[in-house]
Amino acid sequence: MAKIIVMTSGKGGVGKTTSSAAFAVGLAKRGHRTAVIDFDVGLRNLDIAMGCERRVVYDLVNVLNGEATLRQALIRDKRLENLSILAASQTRDKDALEIEPLGKIFDELRKDFDYIVCDSPAGIEKGAVAALYFADEAIIVTNPEISSVRDSDRILGILASKSKRAEKGEEPVKENLLVTRYDPLRVEKGEMLSVEDVQEILSIPLLGVIPESEAVLRASNIGQPVILDGDSAPAQAYEDAVGRFLGETIEHRFMRPARRGFFARLMGRTA
Amino acid sequence: MSFFGFFRKRDSTASAAKERLSFVLSHERAGRDAPDYLPRLQKDILAAIAKYVPIPDENVAVRMAQEDGTARLEVNIDLPPKAPLEKRRA
């Protein structure tokens, strides 16, 4: 049975697209047939994160309007044969996303894929609601920062009231917390909300902590999802999170600062 | 934690963030399932009170609470403290 995952946050710029790309690649690497869909109509960027921006011919809105078939619009990833990308339209607006035709697309996708990752736009308007409507599970991407946590709380409320599962009175959408851009050193200095604080406030299960890292921008620059940057901390953190999502028991990492020398610790300097 | 960090932690900005966050969320969560007419009701109640005693907007809180299948409307009004007796006589 195919599973639909929404990567959502309410707030923009917290790492939804980075996480969607990483998760989709992580799932595909483990052999699951995976599709990742950009719901950010008008501001598409998943194609950039996946490095397939030159291969976009048809997009989600084309499929919704019957101007292309799903098969024509799905872009096969060049690195992983069981991974496909569906781009958002860059020229239309978010109101193009109607629930009913979207449902038909999901019915079709369910036949060919094990996991369908929906990269939500920021906000709580139509586009964001469309992205979460069909979800079985939600990954709430949150930065350890007040406005991000507040917006995550808001989107949790919307998941609980406006998703298909909520409307039909079915089992609620399963919620997972992914804390991104985490800086354990700043947390230790009392300059940043800790993951424990964020989890306590949102009270949803913690899926993973992705440390703040230069590797994320490097990955974006070259269109290679950061999870493929094997040695980097975010790659390992995403791998762990994907493993946990699939039910593996993996201890959390990257929540404490890397060990530093005595002198550096005494002065409290960043390594 | 570093030697200097120990002193910094006391008034850490992170704990201020947590406190502010807890405050806004406790209000927003209360209003999440509230009916759409609640803000208008609050405005009308405020207008009615203002006819008798001037109070600032934030002194009136209207919220809906759900308990065991019954909905309860809570109206909390902070009235200004009474002026001392002598002054009132004057």
Tab-separated table of C-alpha atoms in Angstrom:
chain	number	residue	atom	x	y	z
A	1	MET	CA	0.000	0.000	0.000
A	2	ALA	CA	1.500	3.298	-1.102
A	3	LYS	CA	2.122	5.928	1.528
A	4	ILE	CA	1.720	9.660	0.979
A	5	ILE	CA	4.052	11.912	2.964
A	6	VAL	CA	3.770	15.689	3.188
A	7	MET	CA	6.808	17.809	4.022
A	8	THR	CA	5.310	20.907	5.577
A	9	SER	CA	6.086	23.750	7.993
A	10	GLY	CA	3.875	26.796	7.594
A	11	LYS	CA	6.944	29.004	7.559
A	12	GLY	CA	9.092	29.467	4.474
A	13	GLY	CA	12.827	28.900	4.217
A	14	VAL	CA	13.089	26.289	6.954
A	15	GLY	CA	14.179	23.436	4.680
A	16	LYS	CA	11.088	21.750	3.243
A	17	THR	CA	12.485	21.374	-0.266
A	18	THR	CA	15.942	20.335	0.982
A	19	SER	CA	14.259	17.755	3.213
A	20	SER	CA	11.861	16.562	0.496
A	21	ALA	CA	14.772	15.975	-1.883
A	22	ALA	CA	16.821	14.252	0.821
A	23	PHE	CA	13.945	12.064	1.967
A	24	ALA	CA	12.907	11.043	-1.523
A	25	VAL	CA	16.487	10.073	-2.378
A	26	GLY	CA	16.861	8.248	0.960
A	27	LEU	CA	13.700	6.211	0.369
A	28	ALA	CA	14.674	5.424	-3.222
A	29	LYS	CA	18.196	4.422	-2.160
A	30	ARG	CA	16.627	1.819	0.094
A	31	GLY	CA	14.867	0.334	-2.896
A	32	HIS	CA	11.426	1.902	-2.536
A	33	ARG	CA	9.675	3.184	-5.636
A	34	THR	CA	9.448	6.887	-4.811
A	35	ALA	CA	7.879	9.964	-6.383
A	36	VAL	CA	8.500	13.475	-5.125
A	37	ILE	CA	6.058	16.220	-6.074
A	38	ASP	CA	6.526	19.983	-5.936
A	39	PHE	CA	3.329	21.707	-4.784
A	40	ASP	CA	4.821	25.185	-4.799
A	41	VAL	CA	3.029	26.393	-7.908
A	42	GLY	CA	4.510	29.672	-9.121
A	43	LEU	CA	7.683	29.302	-7.045
A	44	ARG	CA	8.992	25.894	-7.986
A	45	ASN	CA	12.364	24.876	-6.643
A	46	LEU	CA	12.317	21.137	-6.127
A	47	ASP	CA	13.599	20.718	-9.706
A	48	ILE	CA	16.639	22.811	-8.718
A	49	ALA	CA	17.206	20.816	-5.511
A	50	MET	CA	17.009	17.573	-7.489
A	51	GLY	CA	19.197	18.907	-10.297
A	52	CYS	CA	16.684	18.203	-13.071
A	53	GLU	CA	15.594	21.771	-13.904
A	54	ARG	CA	16.606	21.432	-17.561
A	55	ARG	CA	14.519	18.331	-18.043
A	56	VAL	CA	11.160	19.777	-17.002
A	57	VAL	CA	8.764	19.645	-19.948
A	58	TYR	CA	5.390	19.123	-18.301
A	59	ASP	CA	4.379	19.872	-14.738
A	60	LEU	CA	1.736	19.079	-12.138
A	61	VAL	CA	-0.714	21.689	-13.459
A	62	ASN	CA	-0.372	20.345	-17.004
A	63	VAL	CA	-1.398	16.937	-15.698
A	64	LEU	CA	-4.283	18.402	-13.665
A	65	ASN	CA	-5.559	20.212	-16.764
A	66	GLY	CA	-5.217	17.153	-18.977
A	67	GLU	CA	-2.519	18.799	-21.115
A	68	ALA	CA	-0.095	15.960	-20.388
A	69	THR	CA	-0.268	12.468	-18.944
A	70	LEU	CA	1.295	11.664	-15.604
A	71	ARG	CA	3.772	9.410	-17.396
A	72	GLN	CA	4.875	12.313	-19.608
A	73	ALA	CA	5.271	14.701	-16.691
A	74	LEU	CA	7.207	12.437	-14.309
A	75	ILE	CA	10.951	13.015	-14.623
A	76	ARG	CA	13.059	9.933	-13.970
A	77	ASP	CA	16.026	10.698	-11.703
A	78	LYS	CA	19.399	10.129	-13.358
A	79	ARG	CA	20.996	8.741	-10.207
A	80	LEU	CA	18.273	6.385	-8.992
A	81	GLU	CA	16.026	4.570	-11.435
A	82	ASN	CA	13.189	4.065	-8.927
A	83	LEU	CA	12.906	7.790	-8.191
A	84	SER	CA	10.718	10.228	-10.137
A	85	ILE	CA	10.074	13.951	-9.821
A	86	LEU	CA	6.945	15.875	-10.677
A	87	ALA	CA	7.660	19.597	-11.024
A	88	ALA	CA	5.312	22.428	-10.130
A	89	SER	CA	4.187	24.921	-12.712
A	90	GLN	CA	6.211	28.124	-12.660
A	91	THR	CA	3.761	30.272	-14.603
A	92	ARG	CA	0.442	29.741	-12.838
A	93	ASP	CA	-0.757	30.474	-9.353
A	94	LYS	CA	-1.504	28.273	-6.390
A	95	ASP	CA	-5.247	28.362	-7.009
A	96	ALA	CA	-4.622	25.976	-9.900
A	97	LEU	CA	-4.584	23.119	-7.373
A	98	GLU	CA	-8.065	21.632	-7.014
A	99	ILE	CA	-8.559	18.737	-4.643
A	100	GLU	CA	-10.705	16.526	-6.858
A	101	PRO	CA	-8.390	16.260	-9.887
A	102	LEU	CA	-5.450	15.935	-7.502
A	103	GLY	CA	-7.136	12.893	-6.003
A	104	LYS	CA	-7.153	11.216	-9.401
A	105	ILE	CA	-3.423	11.875	-9.805
A	106	PHE	CA	-2.750	10.332	-6.407
A	107	ASP	CA	-4.865	7.283	-7.298
A	108	GLU	CA	-2.649	6.795	-10.340
A	109	LEU	CA	0.583	7.417	-8.424
A	110	ARG	CA	-0.434	4.919	-5.744
A	111	LYS	CA	-0.367	2.136	-8.348
A	112	ASP	CA	3.231	2.766	-9.394
A	113	PHE	CA	4.952	3.994	-6.238
A	114	ASP	CA	5.539	2.920	-2.640
A	115	TYR	CA	6.145	6.438	-1.330
A	116	ILE	CA	4.877	9.766	-2.608
A	117	VAL	CA	6.617	12.754	-1.018
A	118	CYS	CA	4.719	16.054	-1.306
A	119	ASP	CA	6.855	19.173	-1.008
A	120	SER	CA	4.462	21.783	0.410
A	121	PRO	CA	4.657	25.495	-0.281
A	122	ALA	CA	4.968	27.843	2.699
A	123	GLY	CA	1.824	29.352	4.144
A	124	ILE	CA	-1.547	27.948	5.078
A	125	GLU	CA	-3.399	28.825	1.879
A	126	LYS	CA	-4.745	26.632	-0.866
A	127	GLY	CA	-1.382	25.284	-2.080
A	128	ALA	CA	-0.310	24.152	1.385
A	129	VAL	CA	-3.701	22.601	2.097
A	130	ALA	CA	-3.617	20.787	-1.270
A	131	ALA	CA	-0.165	19.386	-0.426
A	132	LEU	CA	-1.280	17.976	2.923
A	133	TYR	CA	-4.836	16.964	2.022
A	134	PHE	CA	-4.118	13.365	0.944
A	135	ALA	CA	-1.257	12.717	3.376
A	136	ASP	CA	-0.947	9.583	5.485
A	137	GLU	CA	2.041	11.007	7.335
A	138	ALA	CA	3.339	14.515	7.811
A	139	ILE	CA	6.905	15.580	8.436
A	140	ILE	CA	6.874	18.943	10.164
A	141	VAL	CA	10.074	20.792	9.305
A	142	THR	CA	10.929	23.213	12.098
A	143	ASN	CA	13.849	25.498	12.865
A	144	PRO	CA	14.700	26.021	16.542
A	145	GLU	CA	13.335	29.536	16.432
A	146	ILE	CA	10.086	31.100	17.738
A	147	SER	CA	8.313	31.979	14.497
A	148	SER	CA	9.075	28.618	12.926
A	149	VAL	CA	7.758	26.663	15.936
A	150	ARG	CA	4.670	28.857	16.091
A	151	ASP	CA	3.940	28.265	12.398
A	152	SER	CA	4.533	24.535	12.826
A	153	ASP	CA	1.922	24.522	15.576
A	154	ARG	CA	-0.468	26.264	13.220
A	155	ILE	CA	0.104	23.737	10.442
A	156	LEU	CA	-0.463	20.901	12.936
A	157	GLY	CA	-3.874	22.443	13.622
A	158	ILE	CA	-4.606	22.511	9.890
A	159	LEU	CA	-3.532	18.870	9.495
A	160	ALA	CA	-5.940	17.967	12.267
A	161	SER	CA	-8.852	19.829	10.693
A	162	LYS	CA	-8.414	20.163	6.922
A	163	SER	CA	-6.722	16.937	5.796
A	164	LYS	CA	-8.757	14.251	4.074
A	165	ARG	CA	-8.264	11.959	7.060
A	166	ALA	CA	-9.668	14.650	9.363
A	167	GLU	CA	-12.602	15.402	7.064
A	168	LYS	CA	-13.532	11.744	6.714
A	169	GLY	CA	-13.061	11.063	10.417
A	170	GLU	CA	-10.366	8.478	9.697
A	171	GLU	CA	-7.254	7.770	11.734
A	172	PRO	CA	-5.384	11.109	11.961
A	173	VAL	CA	-2.360	11.952	9.817
A	174	LYS	CA	0.736	10.640	11.604
A	175	GLU	CA	2.924	13.544	12.700
A	176	ASN	CA	6.730	13.555	12.714
A	177	LEU	CA	9.017	16.367	13.845
A	178	LEU	CA	12.150	17.161	11.849
A	179	VAL	CA	14.255	19.892	13.422
A	180	THR	CA	16.565	21.476	10.849
A	181	ARG	CA	19.387	24.036	10.956
A	182	TYR	CA	20.221	22.908	14.480
A	183	ASP	CA	23.328	24.326	16.112
A	184	PRO	CA	24.118	22.335	19.298
A	185	LEU	CA	26.834	24.802	20.292
A	186	ARG	CA	24.421	27.733	20.312
A	187	VAL	CA	21.919	25.593	22.212
A	188	GLU	CA	24.595	24.913	24.820
A	189	LYS	CA	25.260	28.634	25.097
A	190	GLY	CA	21.568	29.261	25.675
A	191	GLU	CA	21.222	31.122	22.379
A	192	MET	CA	18.964	28.661	20.626
A	193	LEU	CA	15.883	26.635	21.579
A	194	SER	CA	16.886	23.051	22.244
A	195	VAL	CA	15.313	20.163	20.378
A	196	GLU	CA	13.820	19.068	23.712
A	197	ASP	CA	12.156	22.498	24.067
A	198	VAL	CA	10.745	22.348	20.547
A	199	GLN	CA	9.484	18.823	21.034
A	200	GLU	CA	7.944	19.649	24.390
A	201	ILE	CA	6.072	22.598	22.909
A	202	LEU	CA	4.824	20.833	19.778
A	203	SER	CA	4.471	17.451	21.537
A	204	ILE	CA	4.882	15.267	18.458
A	205	PRO	CA	7.410	12.423	18.012
A	206	LEU	CA	10.915	13.432	16.951
A	207	LEU	CA	11.994	11.969	13.625
A	208	GLY	CA	15.383	13.618	13.402
A	209	VAL	CA	17.662	16.566	13.945
A	210	ILE	CA	19.541	17.976	10.967
A	211	PRO	CA	22.523	20.083	12.022
A	212	GLU	CA	23.234	23.473	10.481
A	213	SER	CA	25.885	22.809	7.865
A	214	GLU	CA	27.674	24.343	4.923
A	215	ALA	CA	27.075	21.091	3.064
A	216	VAL	CA	23.420	22.065	2.504
A	217	LEU	CA	24.265	25.120	0.384
A	218	ARG	CA	26.985	23.197	-1.468
A	219	ALA	CA	24.426	20.519	-2.316
A	220	SER	CA	21.932	23.101	-3.505
A	221	ASN	CA	24.580	24.774	-5.676
A	222	ILE	CA	25.157	21.608	-7.676
A	223	GLY	CA	21.635	20.166	-7.627
A	224	GLN	CA	22.578	17.087	-5.660
A	225	PRO	CA	20.380	16.330	-2.642
A	226	VAL	CA	22.524	16.701	0.478
A	227	ILE	CA	21.827	13.111	1.563
A	228	LEU	CA	24.170	12.054	-1.269
A	229	ASP	CA	27.051	14.014	0.305
A	230	GLY	CA	28.023	10.880	2.174
A	231	ASP	CA	30.478	12.120	4.773
A	232	SER	CA	28.655	15.288	5.736
A	233	ALA	CA	26.704	15.545	8.981
A	234	PRO	CA	23.373	16.470	7.315
A	235	ALA	CA	23.681	13.473	4.949
A	236	GLN	CA	24.092	11.125	7.904
A	237	ALA	CA	21.326	12.868	9.835
A	238	TYR	CA	18.918	12.515	6.896
A	239	GLU	CA	19.882	8.858	6.435
A	240	ASP	CA	19.088	8.267	10.110
A	241	ALA	CA	15.767	10.086	9.812
A	242	VAL	CA	14.752	8.021	6.771
A	243	GLY	CA	15.679	4.858	8.656
A	244	ARG	CA	13.574	5.899	11.639
A	245	PHE	CA	10.701	6.793	9.345
A	246	LEU	CA	10.811	3.238	8.023
A	247	GLY	CA	10.643	1.892	11.564
A	248	GLU	CA	14.295	1.276	12.354
A	249	THR	CA	15.578	2.108	15.832
A	250	ILE	CA	18.427	4.558	15.389
A	251	GLU	CA	19.846	6.653	18.184
A	252	HIS	CA	19.713	10.418	17.670
A	253	ARG	CA	22.973	12.095	16.692
A	254	PHE	CA	24.128	15.680	16.117
A	255	MET	CA	22.248	16.924	19.154
A	256	ARG	CA	25.372	17.703	21.188
A	257	PRO	CA	28.347	19.813	20.115
A	258	ALA	CA	31.335	17.995	18.650
A	259	ARG	CA	34.055	17.473	21.258
A	260	ARG	CA	36.460	20.384	21.470
A	261	GLY	CA	39.779	20.918	23.180
A	262	PHE	CA	40.033	22.086	26.769
A	263	PHE	CA	41.080	25.619	25.867
A	264	ALA	CA	38.354	26.099	23.287
A	265	ARG	CA	35.791	24.879	25.820
A	266	LEU	CA	37.102	27.229	28.473
A	267	MET	CA	36.783	30.195	26.151
A	268	GLY	CA	33.481	29.009	24.766
A	269	ARG	CA	34.645	29.630	21.228
A	270	THR	CA	33.146	28.065	18.154
A	271	ALA	CA	35.456	25.455	16.697
B	1	MET	CA	29.394	24.184	28.837
B	2	SER	CA	32.260	26.649	28.926
B	3	PHE	CA	33.411	28.459	32.042
B	4	PHE	CA	31.954	31.736	30.784
B	5	GLY	CA	28.941	30.014	29.332
B	6	PHE	CA	27.855	29.108	32.841
B	7	PHE	CA	27.159	32.744	33.632
B	8	ARG	CA	25.581	33.451	30.290
B	9	LYS	CA	23.017	30.700	30.651
B	10	ARG	CA	21.212	32.410	33.511
B	11	ASP	CA	19.493	34.939	31.328
B	12	SER	CA	19.711	32.959	28.130
B	13	THR	CA	17.792	34.260	25.154
B	14	ALA	CA	16.658	30.690	24.456
B	15	SER	CA	14.676	30.540	27.687
B	16	ALA	CA	13.098	33.893	26.819
B	17	ALA	CA	12.171	32.395	23.435
B	18	LYS	CA	10.598	29.374	25.084
B	19	GLU	CA	8.572	31.497	27.444
B	20	ARG	CA	7.307	33.807	24.687
B	21	LEU	CA	6.497	30.839	22.494
B	22	SER	CA	4.556	29.086	25.253
B	23	PHE	CA	2.561	32.262	25.842
B	24	VAL	CA	1.504	32.848	22.227
B	25	LEU	CA	0.724	29.190	21.647
B	26	SER	CA	-1.470	28.867	24.733
B	27	HIS	CA	-3.584	31.707	23.338
B	28	GLU	CA	-3.583	30.507	19.753
B	29	ARG	CA	-4.420	26.923	20.630
B	30	ALA	CA	-7.385	28.096	22.689
B	31	GLY	CA	-8.698	29.975	19.672
B	32	ARG	CA	-8.063	27.183	17.176
B	33	ASP	CA	-11.442	25.479	17.406
B	34	ALA	CA	-13.306	28.646	18.267
B	35	PRO	CA	-16.344	29.597	16.198
B	36	ASP	CA	-15.927	32.409	13.675
B	37	TYR	CA	-18.261	34.770	15.530
B	38	LEU	CA	-16.096	34.883	18.648
B	39	PRO	CA	-14.063	37.999	17.713
B	40	ARG	CA	-17.282	39.891	16.907
B	41	LEU	CA	-18.851	38.730	20.165
B	42	GLN	CA	-15.788	39.943	22.033
B	43	LYS	CA	-16.101	43.331	20.315
B	44	ASP	CA	-19.787	43.659	21.254
B	45	ILE	CA	-19.145	42.696	24.869
B	46	LEU	CA	-16.346	45.226	25.009
B	47	ALA	CA	-18.619	47.936	23.589
B	48	ALA	CA	-21.325	47.117	26.140
B	49	ILE	CA	-18.898	47.338	29.054
B	50	ALA	CA	-17.371	50.548	27.712
B	51	LYS	CA	-20.764	52.246	28.169
B	52	TYR	CA	-20.322	51.936	31.934
B	53	VAL	CA	-16.618	51.693	32.581
B	54	PRO	CA	-13.705	52.434	30.262
B	55	ILE	CA	-11.364	49.448	29.989
B	56	PRO	CA	-8.640	48.599	27.499
B	57	ASP	CA	-9.290	45.911	24.855
B	58	GLU	CA	-6.881	43.406	26.335
B	59	ASN	CA	-8.858	43.318	29.603
B	60	VAL	CA	-11.599	41.279	27.973
B	61	ALA	CA	-10.906	37.675	27.007
B	62	VAL	CA	-13.587	35.563	25.366
B	63	ARG	CA	-12.945	31.909	24.716
B	64	MET	CA	-14.859	28.776	23.968
B	65	ALA	CA	-14.057	25.607	25.889
B	66	GLN	CA	-15.261	22.132	24.929
B	67	GLU	CA	-15.857	19.641	27.723
B	68	ASP	CA	-17.661	16.312	27.627
B	69	GLY	CA	-19.743	17.302	24.651
B	70	THR	CA	-20.812	20.652	26.071
B	71	ALA	CA	-19.409	23.971	24.960
B	72	ARG	CA	-18.742	26.628	27.559
B	73	LEU	CA	-18.297	30.299	26.773
B	74	GLU	CA	-15.768	31.914	29.090
B	75	VAL	CA	-15.774	35.683	29.391
B	76	ASN	CA	-13.012	37.126	31.506
B	77	ILE	CA	-13.156	40.841	32.251
B	78	ASP	CA	-10.485	42.646	34.230
B	79	LEU	CA	-12.085	45.787	35.668
B	80	PRO	CA	-9.881	48.677	36.756
B	81	PRO	CA	-9.276	48.769	40.536
B	82	LYS	CA	-11.728	50.868	42.560
B	83	ALA	CA	-10.536	54.331	43.451
B	84	PRO	CA	-9.927	54.838	47.202
B	85	LEU	CA	-13.054	55.927	49.133
B	86	GLU	CA	-11.939	59.457	50.060
B	87	LYS	CA	-11.220	60.311	46.469
B	88	ARG	CA	-14.603	59.149	45.357
B	89	ARG	CA	-16.324	61.359	47.918
B	90	ALA	CA	-14.377	64.391	46.841
